[in-house]
Amino acid sequence: MLLIGVDGGGTHSRLAACDGKGNVVARAECGGINFNAVGMYAAREALADGVDRLLDAAGADWYDCIAVGMSALDAEAEESVLLQFCGDRFEPSRTYLHSDAHMALLGAAGGDAGIILISGTGAMGAAVDEAGREYSAGGWGYLLNDEGSGFDIGNRVVRAAVRAAEGGEPTVLRELVTEWFGVESLREIIPIIYSEGFAPSNLAAAARLADLGAENGDGVSVRILDEAAESMAFVARAIMQETGVLPTYTYGGVFEHSGIYNRRFAEHFKKLCPGAKLYPAKLKPEYGALISAAGLMGLHGDEFEANLEKTAK
């Protein structure tokens, strides 16, 4: 038996495969599969490419179940969405789609009650209470409200650069953005940003410029990261007020790569969520998806999870 778990992000996705006892046998990566951002066809093809490489790494040509956490969802996919996504590349009866937050929380808390906060290309929070009820907050997408996300930070970075170019508050971000886009004049970014192939993930990648600026003492950069981090702390508080759940875990590219964001988030979290604590995740989201796949196949149990923890990286 071979199970596949996927952490499907907006910029890139991680895949893992394990046997029926929970022993991880292969890992792979592919591009972003948020179909709200890149379209259903592109998302499907990206995941199919990742699965092909994962099967090659596992020395297999078949899998029994694939569970996918998707940043495009905030709950289990309806049948119509499942069928549309699967198309002619995946078998619906062997495919399970849920939110990336759901899978991340399964991995982080090991099935116990908890809150997961994700800040990658997008941002959202989710929780499971003691009764197994699920909740979510954020996850509105970049056109509505993705505060605290990589896209949010990248967007603020570029807007700050534009304001500086128009006589606004001076910031090193003006030079950093110009250099990052590889142009001579900042106005040359206009056709790049509005080009057909420019995706939200491209702007999210510019979030790293805020860290570069902050590390050089740029006040605008520090403020951008601080405000984004505070937004995520507000998401945590909203979920706690609704659920009473306190144990909180964090995940996503922004949390992983921005030390300043992490520090500011921890400060805001402490103020807004007194009595709550932050914990390191037990397992990454792709392994949480494997736990989900195991449950669907009737394999979920302590031995499976113990083997998964031993062999996961």
Tab-separated table of C-alpha atoms in Angstrom:
chain	number	residue	atom	x	y	z
A	1	MET	CA	0.000	0.000	0.000
A	2	LEU	CA	1.195	3.516	-0.829
A	3	LEU	CA	-0.310	6.722	0.545
A	4	ILE	CA	0.443	10.270	-0.622
A	5	GLY	CA	0.146	13.423	1.435
A	6	VAL	CA	0.414	16.910	-0.058
A	7	ASP	CA	0.903	20.356	1.412
A	8	GLY	CA	-0.362	22.441	-1.478
A	9	GLY	CA	0.703	26.072	-1.265
A	10	GLY	CA	0.312	29.075	-3.489
A	11	THR	CA	3.973	29.198	-4.494
A	12	HIS	CA	5.247	25.659	-4.048
A	13	SER	CA	3.957	22.347	-2.706
A	14	ARG	CA	5.519	19.470	-0.776
A	15	LEU	CA	4.621	15.806	-1.204
A	16	ALA	CA	5.422	12.712	0.851
A	17	ALA	CA	4.617	9.032	0.386
A	18	CYS	CA	4.463	6.297	2.997
A	19	ASP	CA	3.551	2.637	3.225
A	20	GLY	CA	0.575	1.244	5.113
A	21	LYS	CA	2.508	1.233	8.383
A	22	GLY	CA	3.434	4.910	8.248
A	23	ASN	CA	7.026	4.551	7.058
A	24	VAL	CA	7.930	7.463	4.777
A	25	VAL	CA	9.451	6.151	1.552
A	26	ALA	CA	9.752	9.220	-0.693
A	27	ARG	CA	9.425	12.996	-0.876
A	28	ALA	CA	9.052	15.474	-3.730
A	29	GLU	CA	8.085	19.064	-4.487
A	30	CYS	CA	6.124	20.840	-7.191
A	31	GLY	CA	4.756	24.293	-7.961
A	32	GLY	CA	1.830	26.054	-6.366
A	33	ILE	CA	-1.583	24.409	-6.678
A	34	ASN	CA	-3.888	27.187	-5.496
A	35	PHE	CA	-6.417	26.999	-8.320
A	36	ASN	CA	-7.968	30.312	-7.283
A	37	ALA	CA	-4.679	31.971	-8.210
A	38	VAL	CA	-3.299	29.905	-11.112
A	39	GLY	CA	-6.422	28.245	-12.501
A	40	MET	CA	-7.696	24.682	-12.214
A	41	TYR	CA	-5.722	23.281	-15.154
A	42	ALA	CA	-2.371	24.700	-14.034
A	43	ALA	CA	-2.942	23.537	-10.455
A	44	ARG	CA	-3.859	20.021	-11.598
A	45	GLU	CA	-0.866	19.739	-13.903
A	46	ALA	CA	1.526	21.002	-11.223
A	47	LEU	CA	0.301	18.384	-8.760
A	48	ALA	CA	0.376	15.644	-11.408
A	49	ASP	CA	4.002	16.519	-12.111
A	50	GLY	CA	4.812	16.316	-8.408
A	51	VAL	CA	3.061	12.973	-8.029
A	52	ASP	CA	4.943	11.547	-11.013
A	53	ARG	CA	8.262	12.534	-9.452
A	54	LEU	CA	7.181	11.218	-6.063
A	55	LEU	CA	6.245	7.835	-7.534
A	56	ASP	CA	9.577	7.686	-9.350
A	57	ALA	CA	11.384	8.364	-6.091
A	58	ALA	CA	9.346	5.658	-4.369
A	59	GLY	CA	9.937	3.167	-7.186
A	60	ALA	CA	6.177	2.762	-7.599
A	61	ASP	CA	3.616	3.164	-10.345
A	62	TRP	CA	0.460	3.194	-8.193
A	63	TYR	CA	-0.891	4.769	-5.045
A	64	ASP	CA	-3.955	3.870	-3.012
A	65	CYS	CA	-4.968	7.292	-1.709
A	66	ILE	CA	-3.821	10.894	-2.047
A	67	ALA	CA	-4.848	13.496	0.543
A	68	VAL	CA	-4.201	17.094	-0.436
A	69	GLY	CA	-4.196	20.190	1.742
A	70	MET	CA	-4.951	23.106	-0.560
A	71	SER	CA	-4.536	26.808	0.068
A	72	ALA	CA	-7.513	27.354	-2.251
A	73	LEU	CA	-9.902	25.701	0.235
A	74	ASP	CA	-11.081	26.415	3.761
A	75	ALA	CA	-13.058	23.165	4.174
A	76	GLU	CA	-13.386	19.746	2.545
A	77	ALA	CA	-13.897	20.154	-1.193
A	78	GLU	CA	-17.404	19.710	-2.480
A	79	GLU	CA	-17.875	16.918	-4.983
A	80	SER	CA	-18.173	19.323	-7.910
A	81	VAL	CA	-14.837	20.934	-7.026
A	82	LEU	CA	-13.217	17.537	-6.505
A	83	LEU	CA	-14.354	16.320	-9.909
A	84	GLN	CA	-13.285	19.520	-11.611
A	85	PHE	CA	-9.860	19.397	-10.038
A	86	CYS	CA	-9.265	15.717	-10.756
A	87	GLY	CA	-10.164	16.006	-14.430
A	88	ASP	CA	-8.513	13.165	-16.317
A	89	ARG	CA	-5.347	13.160	-14.179
A	90	PHE	CA	-6.632	11.912	-10.807
A	91	GLU	CA	-9.164	9.303	-9.738
A	92	PRO	CA	-11.814	10.985	-7.550
A	93	SER	CA	-12.395	7.852	-5.475
A	94	ARG	CA	-8.730	7.900	-4.423
A	95	THR	CA	-8.432	11.677	-3.972
A	96	TYR	CA	-9.294	13.772	-0.912
A	97	LEU	CA	-9.089	17.574	-0.886
A	98	HIS	CA	-9.255	19.742	2.212
A	99	SER	CA	-7.728	23.037	3.333
A	100	ASP	CA	-4.000	23.337	3.857
A	101	ALA	CA	-4.770	24.563	7.372
A	102	HIS	CA	-6.656	21.340	8.155
A	103	MET	CA	-3.720	19.177	7.101
A	104	ALA	CA	-1.209	21.457	8.818
A	105	LEU	CA	-3.118	21.205	12.080
A	106	LEU	CA	-3.324	17.421	11.824
A	107	GLY	CA	0.434	17.330	11.531
A	108	ALA	CA	1.150	20.010	14.102
A	109	ALA	CA	-1.155	18.833	16.888
A	110	GLY	CA	-1.287	15.147	16.024
A	111	GLY	CA	-5.076	15.138	16.052
A	112	ASP	CA	-5.404	16.979	19.382
A	113	ALA	CA	-7.265	20.278	19.868
A	114	GLY	CA	-5.264	23.252	18.666
A	115	ILE	CA	-4.941	26.282	16.430
A	116	ILE	CA	-2.760	26.540	13.327
A	117	LEU	CA	-1.735	29.868	11.832
A	118	ILE	CA	-0.357	29.761	8.299
A	119	SER	CA	1.479	32.596	6.611
A	120	GLY	CA	2.817	31.744	3.182
A	121	THR	CA	1.722	33.282	-0.105
A	122	GLY	CA	-1.662	33.638	1.616
A	123	ALA	CA	-2.631	33.592	5.270
A	124	MET	CA	-5.284	31.916	7.378
A	125	GLY	CA	-5.941	30.250	10.688
A	126	ALA	CA	-7.852	27.131	11.637
A	127	ALA	CA	-8.714	25.245	14.788
A	128	VAL	CA	-10.103	21.979	16.069
A	129	ASP	CA	-11.709	21.963	19.513
A	130	GLU	CA	-11.954	19.143	22.054
A	131	ALA	CA	-15.156	17.910	20.423
A	132	GLY	CA	-13.519	17.694	16.991
A	133	ARG	CA	-15.380	20.699	15.579
A	134	GLU	CA	-13.460	22.711	12.999
A	135	TYR	CA	-13.181	26.479	12.703
A	136	SER	CA	-11.363	28.856	10.382
A	137	ALA	CA	-10.478	32.531	10.061
A	138	GLY	CA	-8.671	34.529	7.418
A	139	GLY	CA	-8.035	32.841	4.100
A	140	TRP	CA	-10.009	35.421	2.145
A	141	GLY	CA	-7.463	35.522	-0.670
A	142	TYR	CA	-5.334	38.331	-1.994
A	143	LEU	CA	-8.184	40.323	-3.570
A	144	LEU	CA	-10.206	40.527	-0.360
A	145	ASN	CA	-8.033	40.315	2.742
A	146	ASP	CA	-4.787	38.394	3.117
A	147	GLU	CA	-3.236	40.500	5.863
A	148	GLY	CA	-0.180	38.944	7.441
A	149	SER	CA	0.686	36.891	4.362
A	150	GLY	CA	3.666	36.935	2.039
A	151	PHE	CA	1.486	38.584	-0.603
A	152	ASP	CA	0.401	41.229	1.887
A	153	ILE	CA	4.003	41.981	2.857
A	154	GLY	CA	5.220	41.968	-0.754
A	155	ASN	CA	2.373	44.241	-1.797
A	156	ARG	CA	3.149	46.657	1.034
A	157	VAL	CA	6.823	46.608	0.067
A	158	VAL	CA	6.125	47.597	-3.549
A	159	ARG	CA	3.541	50.210	-2.541
A	160	ALA	CA	6.004	51.753	-0.087
A	161	ALA	CA	8.589	51.946	-2.873
A	162	VAL	CA	6.064	53.633	-5.152
A	163	ARG	CA	5.107	56.145	-2.460
A	164	ALA	CA	8.780	56.963	-1.884
A	165	ALA	CA	9.228	57.544	-5.624
A	166	GLU	CA	6.280	59.956	-5.528
A	167	GLY	CA	7.744	62.030	-2.702
A	168	GLY	CA	6.458	59.982	0.216
A	169	GLU	CA	8.377	58.626	3.184
A	170	PRO	CA	11.921	57.735	2.134
A	171	THR	CA	12.786	54.052	2.316
A	172	VAL	CA	15.514	51.750	1.090
A	173	LEU	CA	12.702	49.659	-0.390
A	174	ARG	CA	12.644	51.980	-3.410
A	175	GLU	CA	16.112	50.827	-4.408
A	176	LEU	CA	15.532	47.224	-3.344
A	177	VAL	CA	12.345	46.894	-5.392
A	178	THR	CA	13.947	48.463	-8.452
A	179	GLU	CA	16.872	46.059	-8.206
A	180	TRP	CA	14.661	43.057	-7.474
A	181	PHE	CA	12.602	43.617	-10.641
A	182	GLY	CA	15.778	44.201	-12.646
A	183	VAL	CA	14.738	47.587	-14.021
A	184	GLU	CA	16.428	50.973	-14.270
A	185	SER	CA	13.409	53.050	-13.285
A	186	LEU	CA	10.693	52.044	-10.816
A	187	ARG	CA	7.962	52.900	-13.335
A	188	GLU	CA	9.225	50.050	-15.479
A	189	ILE	CA	7.631	47.573	-13.039
A	190	ILE	CA	4.140	48.592	-14.238
A	191	PRO	CA	4.015	46.359	-17.351
A	192	ILE	CA	5.675	43.550	-15.371
A	193	ILE	CA	3.111	43.547	-12.581
A	194	TYR	CA	0.165	43.869	-14.948
A	195	SER	CA	1.414	41.226	-17.372
A	196	GLU	CA	-0.728	38.144	-17.876
A	197	GLY	CA	1.811	35.784	-16.333
A	198	PHE	CA	2.348	37.782	-13.131
A	199	ALA	CA	0.764	35.872	-10.231
A	200	PRO	CA	0.152	36.683	-6.548
A	201	SER	CA	3.023	34.368	-5.693
A	202	ASN	CA	5.369	36.640	-7.660
A	203	LEU	CA	4.481	39.565	-5.452
A	204	ALA	CA	4.672	37.377	-2.341
A	205	ALA	CA	8.276	36.617	-3.249
A	206	ALA	CA	9.060	40.310	-2.761
A	207	ALA	CA	8.250	39.917	0.947
A	208	ARG	CA	11.897	39.028	1.532
A	209	LEU	CA	12.792	42.643	0.697
A	210	ALA	CA	11.104	43.769	3.909
A	211	ASP	CA	13.568	41.655	5.882
A	212	LEU	CA	16.495	43.042	3.918
A	213	GLY	CA	15.319	46.555	4.596
A	214	ALA	CA	14.629	45.903	8.278
A	215	GLU	CA	18.046	44.340	8.752
A	216	ASN	CA	19.521	47.604	7.466
A	217	GLY	CA	17.540	49.691	9.925
A	218	ASP	CA	14.821	50.843	7.511
A	219	GLY	CA	11.857	51.993	9.598
A	220	VAL	CA	9.307	51.459	6.820
A	221	SER	CA	10.381	47.830	6.410
A	222	VAL	CA	10.180	47.218	10.166
A	223	ARG	CA	6.685	48.721	10.268
A	224	ILE	CA	5.493	46.558	7.379
A	225	LEU	CA	6.627	43.371	9.109
A	226	ASP	CA	5.265	44.510	12.457
A	227	GLU	CA	1.811	45.309	11.090
A	228	ALA	CA	1.652	42.035	9.164
A	229	ALA	CA	2.666	40.059	12.245
A	230	GLU	CA	0.061	41.857	14.348
A	231	SER	CA	-2.601	40.906	11.790
A	232	MET	CA	-1.804	37.227	12.318
A	233	ALA	CA	-1.999	37.671	16.083
A	234	PHE	CA	-5.474	39.145	15.636
A	235	VAL	CA	-6.466	36.026	13.659
A	236	ALA	CA	-5.296	33.890	16.576
A	237	ARG	CA	-7.294	35.944	19.043
A	238	ALA	CA	-10.435	35.757	16.914
A	239	ILE	CA	-10.236	31.971	16.815
A	240	MET	CA	-9.559	31.699	20.548
A	241	GLN	CA	-12.541	33.890	21.374
A	242	GLU	CA	-14.794	31.690	19.256
A	243	THR	CA	-13.461	28.300	20.312
A	244	GLY	CA	-11.754	28.579	23.676
A	245	VAL	CA	-8.853	26.617	22.197
A	246	LEU	CA	-5.429	27.887	23.300
A	247	PRO	CA	-2.514	25.687	22.034
A	248	THR	CA	-1.242	27.427	18.909
A	249	TYR	CA	1.124	26.353	16.135
A	250	THR	CA	2.582	28.357	13.249
A	251	TYR	CA	3.581	27.329	9.750
A	252	GLY	CA	4.327	28.752	6.315
A	253	GLY	CA	7.116	30.410	4.393
A	254	VAL	CA	6.879	33.759	6.174
A	255	PHE	CA	7.081	32.135	9.606
A	256	GLU	CA	9.909	29.902	8.384
A	257	HIS	CA	12.094	32.562	6.798
A	258	SER	CA	11.456	35.889	8.523
A	259	GLY	CA	13.023	36.140	11.947
A	260	ILE	CA	11.771	39.696	12.444
A	261	TYR	CA	8.206	38.696	11.568
A	262	ASN	CA	8.428	35.801	14.038
A	263	ARG	CA	9.687	37.999	16.860
A	264	ARG	CA	7.077	40.668	16.290
A	265	PHE	CA	4.347	38.038	16.012
A	266	ALA	CA	5.375	36.477	19.329
A	267	GLU	CA	5.210	39.920	20.981
A	268	HIS	CA	1.748	40.694	19.618
A	269	PHE	CA	0.519	37.171	20.375
A	270	LYS	CA	1.554	37.508	24.016
A	271	LYS	CA	-0.342	40.804	24.352
A	272	LEU	CA	-3.484	39.786	22.464
A	273	CYS	CA	-3.725	36.170	23.630
A	274	PRO	CA	-2.802	36.105	27.350
A	275	GLY	CA	-2.558	32.596	28.740
A	276	ALA	CA	-2.028	31.018	25.339
A	277	LYS	CA	1.234	29.394	24.279
A	278	LEU	CA	3.022	28.771	21.010
A	279	TYR	CA	4.245	25.225	20.354
A	280	PRO	CA	6.488	23.677	17.704
A	281	ALA	CA	4.647	21.495	15.211
A	282	LYS	CA	5.015	17.733	15.681
A	283	LEU	CA	4.952	17.103	11.931
A	284	LYS	CA	4.898	19.172	8.748
A	285	PRO	CA	1.588	19.540	6.856
A	286	GLU	CA	2.389	16.939	4.195
A	287	TYR	CA	2.675	14.367	6.973
A	288	GLY	CA	-0.578	15.610	8.435
A	289	ALA	CA	-2.068	14.855	5.015
A	290	LEU	CA	-0.645	11.329	5.278
A	291	ILE	CA	-2.433	10.944	8.619
A	292	SER	CA	-5.607	12.040	6.860
A	293	ALA	CA	-5.046	9.517	4.045
A	294	ALA	CA	-4.428	6.773	6.582
A	295	GLY	CA	-7.696	7.587	8.320
A	296	LEU	CA	-9.550	7.367	5.026
A	297	MET	CA	-8.037	3.920	4.466
A	298	GLY	CA	-8.811	2.726	7.992
A	299	LEU	CA	-5.128	2.690	8.963
A	300	HIS	CA	-5.018	5.613	11.380
A	301	GLY	CA	-3.599	4.699	14.770
A	302	ASP	CA	-0.796	5.157	17.277
A	303	GLU	CA	1.575	2.773	15.489
A	304	PHE	CA	1.087	4.560	12.166
A	305	GLU	CA	1.768	7.970	13.701
A	306	ALA	CA	4.769	6.671	15.660
A	307	ASN	CA	6.352	5.301	12.486
A	308	LEU	CA	5.543	8.523	10.664
A	309	GLU	CA	7.303	10.603	13.310
A	310	LYS	CA	10.338	8.331	13.179
A	311	THR	CA	10.735	8.468	9.408
A	312	ALA	CA	9.530	11.989	8.591
A	313	LYS	CA	12.037	14.768	7.958
